[in-house]
Amino acid sequence: MNIIAEVSGNIGSIGYGLATLGPGIGVGLIFGNGLQAIARQPETYGLIRQNMLLGFVLVEALALIGLVAPFIYGL
């Protein structure tokens, strides 16, 4: 039986690469929809900006968890 592909090295790096997909999409949605909301109602700029930054921080926390998890679990 021939081996077509072989994975060598740290499998955690593949896990982190997959873990960055969700936060990347999330950040794009947060800022895209936030800018659209500001364009529709400029008088609510402060509130929308505050909520965008809070959402950004929470989404980026997921990316950091994805970075740390392979080291903790020793994958």
GROMACS .gro file of N, CA and C in nm:
model
  225
    1MET      N    1   0.085  -0.117   0.000
    1MET     CA    2   0.000   0.000   0.000
    1MET      C    3   0.089   0.123   0.000
    2ASN      N    4   0.071   0.210  -0.094
    2ASN     CA    5   0.152   0.331  -0.105
    2ASN      C    6   0.091   0.445  -0.023
    3ILE      N    7   0.179   0.516   0.040
    3ILE     CA    8   0.135   0.634   0.115
    3ILE      C    9   0.136   0.754   0.021
    4ILE      N   10   0.019   0.814   0.002
    4ILE     CA   11   0.009   0.927  -0.089
    4ILE      C   12   0.062   1.054  -0.023
    5ALA      N   13   0.024   1.077   0.101
    5ALA     CA   14   0.067   1.198   0.171
    5ALA      C   15   0.105   1.160   0.314
    6GLU      N   16   0.201   1.228   0.364
    6GLU     CA   17   0.246   1.203   0.500
    6GLU      C   18   0.252   1.336   0.574
    7VAL      N   19   0.198   1.337   0.695
    7VAL     CA   20   0.201   1.457   0.778
    7VAL      C   21   0.316   1.442   0.875
    8SER      N   22   0.407   1.536   0.871
    8SER     CA   23   0.517   1.531   0.965
    8SER      C   24   0.527   1.667   1.033
    9GLY      N   25   0.587   1.669   1.149
    9GLY     CA   26   0.600   1.793   1.224
    9GLY      C   27   0.494   1.802   1.332
   10ASN      N   28   0.468   1.922   1.373
   10ASN     CA   29   0.373   1.946   1.480
   10ASN      C   30   0.232   1.957   1.424
   11ILE      N   31   0.146   1.867   1.465
   11ILE     CA   32   0.008   1.868   1.417
   11ILE      C   33  -0.067   1.987   1.476
   12GLY      N   34  -0.017   2.045   1.585
   12GLY     CA   35  -0.080   2.162   1.646
   12GLY      C   36  -0.082   2.282   1.554
   13SER      N   37   0.016   2.292   1.466
   13SER     CA   38   0.018   2.405   1.373
   13SER      C   39  -0.096   2.394   1.273
   14ILE      N   40  -0.133   2.274   1.236
   14ILE     CA   41  -0.249   2.256   1.148
   14ILE      C   42  -0.376   2.293   1.223
   15GLY      N   43  -0.383   2.254   1.348
   15GLY     CA   44  -0.499   2.290   1.430
   15GLY      C   45  -0.513   2.439   1.447
   16TYR      N   46  -0.402   2.507   1.467
   16TYR     CA   47  -0.410   2.653   1.481
   16TYR      C   48  -0.450   2.718   1.350
   17GLY      N   49  -0.404   2.665   1.240
   17GLY     CA   50  -0.444   2.719   1.111
   17GLY      C   51  -0.594   2.707   1.090
   18LEU      N   52  -0.651   2.596   1.131
   18LEU     CA   53  -0.796   2.579   1.122
   18LEU      C   54  -0.869   2.665   1.224
   19ALA      N   55  -0.807   2.686   1.340
   19ALA     CA   56  -0.871   2.766   1.445
   19ALA      C   57  -0.875   2.914   1.410
   20THR      N   58  -0.793   2.959   1.317
   20THR     CA   59  -0.796   3.100   1.280
   20THR      C   60  -0.903   3.132   1.176
   21LEU      N   61  -0.963   3.031   1.116
   21LEU     CA   62  -1.067   3.056   1.017
   21LEU      C   63  -1.190   3.122   1.080
   22GLY      N   64  -1.236   3.070   1.191
   22GLY     CA   65  -1.354   3.125   1.256
   22GLY      C   66  -1.337   3.270   1.300
   23PRO      N   67  -1.231   3.301   1.376
   23PRO     CA   68  -1.211   3.441   1.414
   23PRO      C   69  -1.189   3.534   1.295
   24GLY      N   70  -1.125   3.486   1.191
   24GLY     CA   71  -1.104   3.570   1.073
   24GLY      C   72  -1.236   3.608   1.007
   25ILE      N   73  -1.323   3.511   0.994
   25ILE     CA   74  -1.455   3.538   0.938
   25ILE      C   75  -1.536   3.627   1.033
   26GLY      N   76  -1.525   3.600   1.163
   26GLY     CA   77  -1.598   3.679   1.262
   26GLY      C   78  -1.558   3.825   1.263
   27VAL      N   79  -1.429   3.853   1.255
   27VAL     CA   80  -1.382   3.992   1.253
   27VAL      C   81  -1.433   4.062   1.128
   28GLY      N   82  -1.431   3.994   1.016
   28GLY     CA   83  -1.482   4.053   0.893
   28GLY      C   84  -1.630   4.087   0.902
   29LEU      N   85  -1.708   3.997   0.960
   29LEU     CA   86  -1.851   4.023   0.976
   29LEU      C   87  -1.877   4.138   1.073
   30ILE      N   88  -1.803   4.140   1.183
   30ILE     CA   89  -1.824   4.244   1.284
   30ILE      C   90  -1.798   4.382   1.225
   31PHE      N   91  -1.683   4.400   1.162
   31PHE     CA   92  -1.649   4.534   1.112
   31PHE      C   93  -1.729   4.569   0.987
   32GLY      N   94  -1.760   4.472   0.904
   32GLY     CA   95  -1.841   4.499   0.785
   32GLY      C   96  -1.981   4.546   0.822
   33ASN      N   97  -2.044   4.472   0.912
   33ASN     CA   98  -2.179   4.509   0.954
   33ASN      C   99  -2.179   4.635   1.041
   34GLY      N  100  -2.074   4.654   1.119
   34GLY     CA  101  -2.063   4.775   1.199
   34GLY      C  102  -2.053   4.900   1.114
   35LEU      N  103  -1.971   4.894   1.010
   35LEU     CA  104  -1.958   5.009   0.921
   35LEU      C  105  -2.087   5.035   0.844
   36GLN      N  106  -2.156   4.929   0.809
   36GLN     CA  107  -2.285   4.945   0.741
   36GLN      C  108  -2.386   5.010   0.836
   37ALA      N  109  -2.386   4.972   0.962
   37ALA     CA  110  -2.479   5.031   1.059
   37ALA      C  111  -2.445   5.178   1.082
   38ILE      N  112  -2.317   5.212   1.089
   38ILE     CA  113  -2.277   5.352   1.107
   38ILE      C  114  -2.317   5.435   0.985
   39ALA      N  115  -2.306   5.377   0.867
   39ALA     CA  116  -2.346   5.449   0.747
   39ALA      C  117  -2.496   5.475   0.745
   40ARG      N  118  -2.574   5.383   0.801
   40ARG     CA  119  -2.719   5.400   0.801
   40ARG      C  120  -2.765   5.497   0.910
   41GLN      N  121  -2.699   5.494   1.027
   41GLN     CA  122  -2.737   5.582   1.138
   41GLN      C  123  -2.612   5.641   1.200
   42PRO      N  124  -2.560   5.749   1.142
   42PRO     CA  125  -2.436   5.808   1.192
   42PRO      C  126  -2.445   5.863   1.334
   43GLU      N  127  -2.565   5.896   1.380
   43GLU     CA  128  -2.579   5.950   1.516
   43GLU      C  129  -2.553   5.847   1.625
   44THR      N  130  -2.553   5.720   1.591
   44THR     CA  131  -2.526   5.615   1.690
   44THR      C  132  -2.382   5.563   1.679
   45TYR      N  133  -2.293   5.646   1.627
   45TYR     CA  134  -2.154   5.605   1.604
   45TYR      C  135  -2.087   5.551   1.730
   46GLY      N  136  -2.102   5.623   1.841
   46GLY     CA  137  -2.034   5.583   1.964
   46GLY      C  138  -2.077   5.446   2.014
   47LEU      N  139  -2.207   5.422   2.015
   47LEU     CA  140  -2.258   5.293   2.063
   47LEU      C  141  -2.218   5.178   1.970
   48ILE      N  142  -2.229   5.201   1.840
   48ILE     CA  143  -2.193   5.096   1.745
   48ILE      C  144  -2.044   5.066   1.752
   49ARG      N  145  -1.962   5.171   1.763
   49ARG     CA  146  -1.817   5.151   1.771
   49ARG      C  147  -1.780   5.073   1.897
   50GLN      N  148  -1.845   5.106   2.007
   50GLN     CA  149  -1.818   5.036   2.133
   50GLN      C  150  -1.854   4.888   2.121
   51ASN      N  151  -1.968   4.859   2.062
   51ASN     CA  152  -2.008   4.720   2.045
   51ASN      C  153  -1.919   4.646   1.945
   52MET      N  154  -1.872   4.716   1.842
   52MET     CA  155  -1.780   4.652   1.746
   52MET      C  156  -1.650   4.613   1.816
   53LEU      N  157  -1.596   4.702   1.896
   53LEU     CA  158  -1.469   4.672   1.964
   53LEU      C  159  -1.486   4.561   2.066
   54LEU      N  160  -1.598   4.559   2.136
   54LEU     CA  161  -1.623   4.451   2.232
   54LEU      C  162  -1.634   4.316   2.160
   55GLY      N  163  -1.705   4.313   2.048
   55GLY     CA  164  -1.715   4.190   1.971
   55GLY      C  165  -1.580   4.147   1.916
   56PHE      N  166  -1.500   4.244   1.871
   56PHE     CA  167  -1.366   4.213   1.820
   56PHE      C  168  -1.280   4.149   1.927
   57VAL      N  169  -1.284   4.203   2.048
   57VAL     CA  170  -1.203   4.148   2.157
   57VAL      C  171  -1.247   4.006   2.190
   58LEU      N  172  -1.376   3.980   2.192
   58LEU     CA  173  -1.423   3.846   2.223
   58LEU      C  174  -1.386   3.745   2.114
   59VAL      N  175  -1.395   3.787   1.990
   59VAL     CA  176  -1.359   3.697   1.879
   59VAL      C  177  -1.209   3.670   1.879
   60GLU      N  178  -1.129   3.770   1.906
   60GLU     CA  179  -0.984   3.750   1.910
   60GLU      C  180  -0.942   3.663   2.027
   61ALA      N  181  -1.021   3.663   2.136
   61ALA     CA  182  -0.992   3.573   2.247
   61ALA      C  183  -1.002   3.428   2.201
   62LEU      N  184  -1.095   3.400   2.111
   62LEU     CA  185  -1.107   3.263   2.057
   62LEU      C  186  -0.983   3.224   1.978
   63ALA      N  187  -0.926   3.321   1.905
   63ALA     CA  188  -0.805   3.292   1.829
   63ALA      C  189  -0.689   3.261   1.924
   64LEU      N  190  -0.681   3.335   2.034
   64LEU     CA  191  -0.574   3.308   2.131
   64LEU      C  192  -0.592   3.173   2.199
   65ILE      N  193  -0.716   3.135   2.225
   65ILE     CA  194  -0.741   3.003   2.282
   65ILE      C  195  -0.698   2.896   2.183
   66GLY      N  196  -0.726   2.918   2.054
   66GLY     CA  197  -0.683   2.823   1.952
   66GLY      C  198  -0.533   2.814   1.941
   67LEU      N  199  -0.463   2.922   1.972
   67LEU     CA  200  -0.317   2.922   1.970
   67LEU      C  201  -0.260   2.845   2.087
   68VAL      N  202  -0.320   2.859   2.204
   68VAL     CA  203  -0.266   2.801   2.327
   68VAL      C  204  -0.306   2.654   2.344
   69ALA      N  205  -0.423   2.616   2.294
   69ALA     CA  206  -0.476   2.482   2.316
   69ALA      C  207  -0.381   2.369   2.273
   70PRO      N  208  -0.317   2.377   2.156
   70PRO     CA  209  -0.226   2.266   2.120
   70PRO      C  210  -0.109   2.250   2.217
   71PHE      N  211  -0.063   2.360   2.276
   71PHE     CA  212   0.047   2.350   2.371
   71PHE      C  213   0.002   2.291   2.503
   72ILE      N  214  -0.120   2.322   2.544
   72ILE     CA  215  -0.172   2.270   2.670
   72ILE      C  216  -0.200   2.121   2.660
   73TYR      N  217  -0.264   2.081   2.551
   73TYR     CA  218  -0.303   1.941   2.537
   73TYR      C  219  -0.195   1.855   2.473
   74GLY      N  220  -0.088   1.916   2.428
   74GLY     CA  221   0.025   1.842   2.374
   74GLY      C  222  -0.006   1.763   2.248
   75LEU      N  223  -0.083   1.822   2.160
   75LEU     CA  224  -0.119   1.750   2.036
   75LEU      C  225   0.001   1.739   1.950
   0.00000   0.00000   0.00000
